PDB file of C-alpha atoms in Angstrom:
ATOM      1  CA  UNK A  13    -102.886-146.112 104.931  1.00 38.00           C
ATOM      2  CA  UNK A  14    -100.379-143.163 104.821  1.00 40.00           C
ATOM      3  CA  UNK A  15     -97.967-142.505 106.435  1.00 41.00           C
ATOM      4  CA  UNK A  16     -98.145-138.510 106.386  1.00 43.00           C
ATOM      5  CA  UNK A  17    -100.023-136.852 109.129  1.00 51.00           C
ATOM      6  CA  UNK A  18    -103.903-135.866 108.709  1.00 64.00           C
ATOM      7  CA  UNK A  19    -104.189-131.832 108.252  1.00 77.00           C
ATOM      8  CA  UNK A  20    -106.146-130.161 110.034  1.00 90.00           C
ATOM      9  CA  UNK A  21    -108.633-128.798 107.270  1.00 93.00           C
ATOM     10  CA  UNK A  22    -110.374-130.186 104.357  1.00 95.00           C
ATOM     11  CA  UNK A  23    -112.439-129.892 100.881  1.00 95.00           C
ATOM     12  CA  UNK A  24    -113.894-132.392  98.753  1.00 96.00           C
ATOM     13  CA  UNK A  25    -112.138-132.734  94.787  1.00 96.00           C
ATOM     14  CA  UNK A  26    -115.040-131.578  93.330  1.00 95.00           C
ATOM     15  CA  UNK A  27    -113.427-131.646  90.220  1.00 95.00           C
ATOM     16  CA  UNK A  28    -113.328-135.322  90.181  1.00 95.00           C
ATOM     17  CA  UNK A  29    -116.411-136.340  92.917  1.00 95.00           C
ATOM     18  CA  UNK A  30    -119.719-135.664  93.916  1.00 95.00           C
ATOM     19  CA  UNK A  31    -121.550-136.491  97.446  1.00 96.00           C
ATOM     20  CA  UNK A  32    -124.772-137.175  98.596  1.00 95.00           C
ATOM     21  CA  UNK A  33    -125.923-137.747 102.058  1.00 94.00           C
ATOM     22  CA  UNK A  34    -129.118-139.935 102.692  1.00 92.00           C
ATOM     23  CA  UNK A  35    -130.343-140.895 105.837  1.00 87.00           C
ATOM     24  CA  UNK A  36    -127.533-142.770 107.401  1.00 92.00           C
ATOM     25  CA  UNK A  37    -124.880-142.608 104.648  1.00 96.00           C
ATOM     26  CA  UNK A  38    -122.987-140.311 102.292  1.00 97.00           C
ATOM     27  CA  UNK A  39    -122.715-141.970  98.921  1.00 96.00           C
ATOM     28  CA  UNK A  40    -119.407-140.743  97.164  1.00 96.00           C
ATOM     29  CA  UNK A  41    -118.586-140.982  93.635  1.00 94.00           C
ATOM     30  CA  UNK A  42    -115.750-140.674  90.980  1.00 93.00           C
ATOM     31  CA  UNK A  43    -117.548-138.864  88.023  1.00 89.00           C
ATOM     32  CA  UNK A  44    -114.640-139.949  85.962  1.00 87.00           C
ATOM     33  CA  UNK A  45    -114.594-143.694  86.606  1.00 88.00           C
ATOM     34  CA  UNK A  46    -117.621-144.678  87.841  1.00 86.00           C
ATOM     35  CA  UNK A  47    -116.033-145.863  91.592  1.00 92.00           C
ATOM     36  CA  UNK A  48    -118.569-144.882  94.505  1.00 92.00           C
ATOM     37  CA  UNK A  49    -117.704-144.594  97.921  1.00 96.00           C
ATOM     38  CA  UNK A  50    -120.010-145.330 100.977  1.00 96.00           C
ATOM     39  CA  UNK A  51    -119.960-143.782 103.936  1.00 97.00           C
ATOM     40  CA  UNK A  52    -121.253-145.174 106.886  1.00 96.00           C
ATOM     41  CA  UNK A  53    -121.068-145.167 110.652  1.00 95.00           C
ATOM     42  CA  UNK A  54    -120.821-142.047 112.242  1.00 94.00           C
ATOM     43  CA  UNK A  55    -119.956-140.384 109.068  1.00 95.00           C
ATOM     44  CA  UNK A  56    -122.802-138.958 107.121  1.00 94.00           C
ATOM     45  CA  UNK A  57    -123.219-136.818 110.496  1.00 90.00           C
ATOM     46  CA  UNK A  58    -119.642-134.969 110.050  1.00 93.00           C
ATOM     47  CA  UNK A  59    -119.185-135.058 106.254  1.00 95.00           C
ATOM     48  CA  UNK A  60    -120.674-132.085 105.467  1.00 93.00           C
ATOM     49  CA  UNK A  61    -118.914-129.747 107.841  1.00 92.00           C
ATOM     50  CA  UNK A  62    -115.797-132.021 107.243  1.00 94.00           C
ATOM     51  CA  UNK A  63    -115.761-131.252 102.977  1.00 94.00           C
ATOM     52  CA  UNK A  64    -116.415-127.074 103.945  1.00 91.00           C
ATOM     53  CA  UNK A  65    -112.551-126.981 106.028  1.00 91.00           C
ATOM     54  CA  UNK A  66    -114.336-127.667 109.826  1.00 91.00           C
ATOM     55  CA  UNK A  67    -111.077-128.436 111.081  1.00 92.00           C
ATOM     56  CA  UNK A  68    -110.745-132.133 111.892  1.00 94.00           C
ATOM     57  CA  UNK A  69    -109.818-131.488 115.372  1.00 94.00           C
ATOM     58  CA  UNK A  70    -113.149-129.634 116.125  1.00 93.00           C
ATOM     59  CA  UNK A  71    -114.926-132.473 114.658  1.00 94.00           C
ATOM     60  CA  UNK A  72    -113.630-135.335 116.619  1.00 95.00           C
ATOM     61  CA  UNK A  73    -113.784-132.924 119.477  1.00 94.00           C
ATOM     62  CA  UNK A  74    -117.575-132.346 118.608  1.00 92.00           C
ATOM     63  CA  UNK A  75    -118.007-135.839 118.296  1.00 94.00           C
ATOM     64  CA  UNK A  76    -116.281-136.838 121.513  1.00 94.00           C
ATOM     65  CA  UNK A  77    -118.630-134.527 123.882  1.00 92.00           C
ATOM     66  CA  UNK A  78    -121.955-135.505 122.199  1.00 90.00           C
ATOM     67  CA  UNK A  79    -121.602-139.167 122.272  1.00 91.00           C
ATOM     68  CA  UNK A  80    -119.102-139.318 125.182  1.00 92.00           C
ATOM     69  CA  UNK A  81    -116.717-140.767 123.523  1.00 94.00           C
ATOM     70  CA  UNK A  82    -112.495-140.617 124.580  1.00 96.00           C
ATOM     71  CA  UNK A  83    -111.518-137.364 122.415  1.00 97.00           C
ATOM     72  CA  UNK A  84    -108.234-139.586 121.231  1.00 97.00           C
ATOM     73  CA  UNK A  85    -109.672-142.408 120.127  1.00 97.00           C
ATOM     74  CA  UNK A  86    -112.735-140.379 118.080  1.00 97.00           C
ATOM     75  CA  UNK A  87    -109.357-138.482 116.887  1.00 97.00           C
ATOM     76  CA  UNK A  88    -107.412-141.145 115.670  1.00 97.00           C
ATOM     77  CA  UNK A  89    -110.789-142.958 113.902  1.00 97.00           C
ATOM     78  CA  UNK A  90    -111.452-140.152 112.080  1.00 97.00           C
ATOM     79  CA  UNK A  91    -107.726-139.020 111.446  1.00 96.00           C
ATOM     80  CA  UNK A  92    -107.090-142.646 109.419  1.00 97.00           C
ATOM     81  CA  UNK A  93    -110.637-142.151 107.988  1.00 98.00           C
ATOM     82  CA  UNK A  94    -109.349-138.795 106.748  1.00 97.00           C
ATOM     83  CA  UNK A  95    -105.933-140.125 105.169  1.00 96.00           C
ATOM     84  CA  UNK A  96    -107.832-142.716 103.452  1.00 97.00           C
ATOM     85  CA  UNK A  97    -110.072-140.770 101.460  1.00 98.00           C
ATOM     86  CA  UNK A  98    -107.266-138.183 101.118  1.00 97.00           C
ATOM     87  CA  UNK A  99    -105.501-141.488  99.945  1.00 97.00           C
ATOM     88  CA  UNK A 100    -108.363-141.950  97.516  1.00 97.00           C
ATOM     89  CA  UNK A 101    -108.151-138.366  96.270  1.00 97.00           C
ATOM     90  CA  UNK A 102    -111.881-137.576  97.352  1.00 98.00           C
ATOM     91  CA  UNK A 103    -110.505-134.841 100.204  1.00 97.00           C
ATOM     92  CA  UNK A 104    -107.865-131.935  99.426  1.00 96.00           C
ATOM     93  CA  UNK A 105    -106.316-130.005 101.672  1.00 94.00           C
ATOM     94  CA  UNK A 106    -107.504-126.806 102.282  1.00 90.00           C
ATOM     95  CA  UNK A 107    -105.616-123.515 103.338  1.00 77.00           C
ATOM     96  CA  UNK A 108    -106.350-122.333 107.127  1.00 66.00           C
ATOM     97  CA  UNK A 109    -108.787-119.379 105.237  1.00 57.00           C
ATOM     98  CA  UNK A 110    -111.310-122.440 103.742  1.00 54.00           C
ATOM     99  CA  UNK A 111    -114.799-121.583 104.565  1.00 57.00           C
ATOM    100  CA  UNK A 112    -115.804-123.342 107.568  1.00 57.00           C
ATOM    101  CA  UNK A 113    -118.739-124.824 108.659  1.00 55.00           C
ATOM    102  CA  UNK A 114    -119.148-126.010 112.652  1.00 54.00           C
ATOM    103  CA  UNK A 115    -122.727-126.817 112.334  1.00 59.00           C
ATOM    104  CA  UNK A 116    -122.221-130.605 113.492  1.00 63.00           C
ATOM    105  CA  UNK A 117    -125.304-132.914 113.179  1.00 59.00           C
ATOM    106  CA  UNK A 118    -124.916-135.010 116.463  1.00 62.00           C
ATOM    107  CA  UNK A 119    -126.889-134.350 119.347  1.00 59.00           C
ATOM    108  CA  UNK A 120    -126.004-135.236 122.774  1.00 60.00           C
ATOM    109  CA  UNK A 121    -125.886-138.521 123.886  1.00 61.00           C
ATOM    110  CA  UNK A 122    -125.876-139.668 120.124  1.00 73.00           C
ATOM    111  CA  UNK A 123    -124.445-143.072 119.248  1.00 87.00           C
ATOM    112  CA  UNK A 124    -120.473-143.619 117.912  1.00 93.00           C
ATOM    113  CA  UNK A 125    -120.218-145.596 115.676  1.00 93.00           C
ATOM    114  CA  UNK A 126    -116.954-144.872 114.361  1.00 95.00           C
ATOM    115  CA  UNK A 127    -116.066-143.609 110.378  1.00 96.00           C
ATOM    116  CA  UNK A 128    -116.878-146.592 108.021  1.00 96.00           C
ATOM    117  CA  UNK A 129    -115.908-146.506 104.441  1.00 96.00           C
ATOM    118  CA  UNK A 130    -116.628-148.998 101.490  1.00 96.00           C
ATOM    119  CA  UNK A 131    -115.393-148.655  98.173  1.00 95.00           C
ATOM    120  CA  UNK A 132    -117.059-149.968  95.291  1.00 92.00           C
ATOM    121  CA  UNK A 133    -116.066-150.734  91.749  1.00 87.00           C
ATOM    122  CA  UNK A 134    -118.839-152.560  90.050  1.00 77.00           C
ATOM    123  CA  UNK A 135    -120.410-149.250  87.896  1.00 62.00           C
ATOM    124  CA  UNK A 136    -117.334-148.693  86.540  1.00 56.00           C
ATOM    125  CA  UNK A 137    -118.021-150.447  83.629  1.00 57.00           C
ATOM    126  CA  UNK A 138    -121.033-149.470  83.029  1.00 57.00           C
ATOM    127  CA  UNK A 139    -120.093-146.187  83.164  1.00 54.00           C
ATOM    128  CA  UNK A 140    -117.782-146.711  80.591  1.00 54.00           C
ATOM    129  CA  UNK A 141    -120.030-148.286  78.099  1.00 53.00           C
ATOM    130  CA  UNK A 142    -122.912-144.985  78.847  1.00 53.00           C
ATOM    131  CA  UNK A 143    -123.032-144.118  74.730  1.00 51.00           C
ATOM    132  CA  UNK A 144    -123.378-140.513  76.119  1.00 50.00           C
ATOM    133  CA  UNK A 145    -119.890-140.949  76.760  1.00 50.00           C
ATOM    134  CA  UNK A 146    -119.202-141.191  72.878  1.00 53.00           C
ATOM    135  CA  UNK A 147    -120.957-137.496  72.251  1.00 50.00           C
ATOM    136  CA  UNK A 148    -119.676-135.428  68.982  1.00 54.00           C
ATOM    137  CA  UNK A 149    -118.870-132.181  70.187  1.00 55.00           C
ATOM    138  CA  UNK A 150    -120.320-130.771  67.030  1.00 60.00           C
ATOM    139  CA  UNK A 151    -122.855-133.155  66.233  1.00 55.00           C
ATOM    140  CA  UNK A 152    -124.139-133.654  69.615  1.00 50.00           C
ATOM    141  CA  UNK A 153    -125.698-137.256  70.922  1.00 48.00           C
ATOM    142  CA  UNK A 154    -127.399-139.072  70.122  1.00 49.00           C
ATOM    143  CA  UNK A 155    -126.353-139.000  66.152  1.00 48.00           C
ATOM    144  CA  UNK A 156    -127.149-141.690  63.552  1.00 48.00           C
ATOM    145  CA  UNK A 157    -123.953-142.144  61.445  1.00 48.00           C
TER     146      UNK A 157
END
């Protein structure tokens, strides 16, 4: 985990991931590699306005009041959540001017569960072996010899 402190605003690296939130997670993945992330917990709820520059304060704030959770200890969870996938390079920072988004997705008296992620390797490889991988620019896929 780094050692740098969290920033206060955030966007996701689209040029290197795409998300998807289902029911109770937010599936993460590396177009270039084939590495997906899930997202679990009390995540899926926050990562949309978390990826548009909702500052992070104003989400664990959010998050505190509707479950009634401590402020610093929904804070500090999602603060190391944040450095991790900023770690990962999923997260950028974003300038204080980023779009923001405040619509949070937790009602009151919703459940903590803290920010859980899981990083997976196993479609890497068969990422890499995709024969759409191998396209011709100028012939174009799929091309017989």
């Amino acid at each position: 985990m780094p050692d740098q402190p969290v920033g206060e605003r955030y966007i996701l690296n689209q040029s290197e991931f795409a998300s998807e939130r289902f029911d109770d997670e937010v599936i993460v993945l590396n177009t270039a590699n084939g590495t997906y992330y899930a997202l679990t917990g009390s995540a899926p709820q926050i990562w949309a306005p978390l990826i548009q520059g909702t500052a992070v304060s104003a989400v664990a704030a959010h998050v505190a009041e509707a479950a009634g959770v401590d402020v610093a200890r929904v804070s500090g969870e999602l603060s190391a959540f944040v450095a991790a996938l900023e770690a990962e390079n999923i997260l950028l920072a974003a300038d204080s001017a980023a779009k923001q988004s405040e619509a949070l997705d937790l009602a009151a008296g919703a459940d903590y569960q803290g920010f859980v992620w899981d990083k997976h390797a196993d479609l890497d490889e068969l990422l890499v072996l995709d024969p759409i991988h191998e396209v011709d620019p100028q012939k174009g896929w799929p091309h017989g010899g």
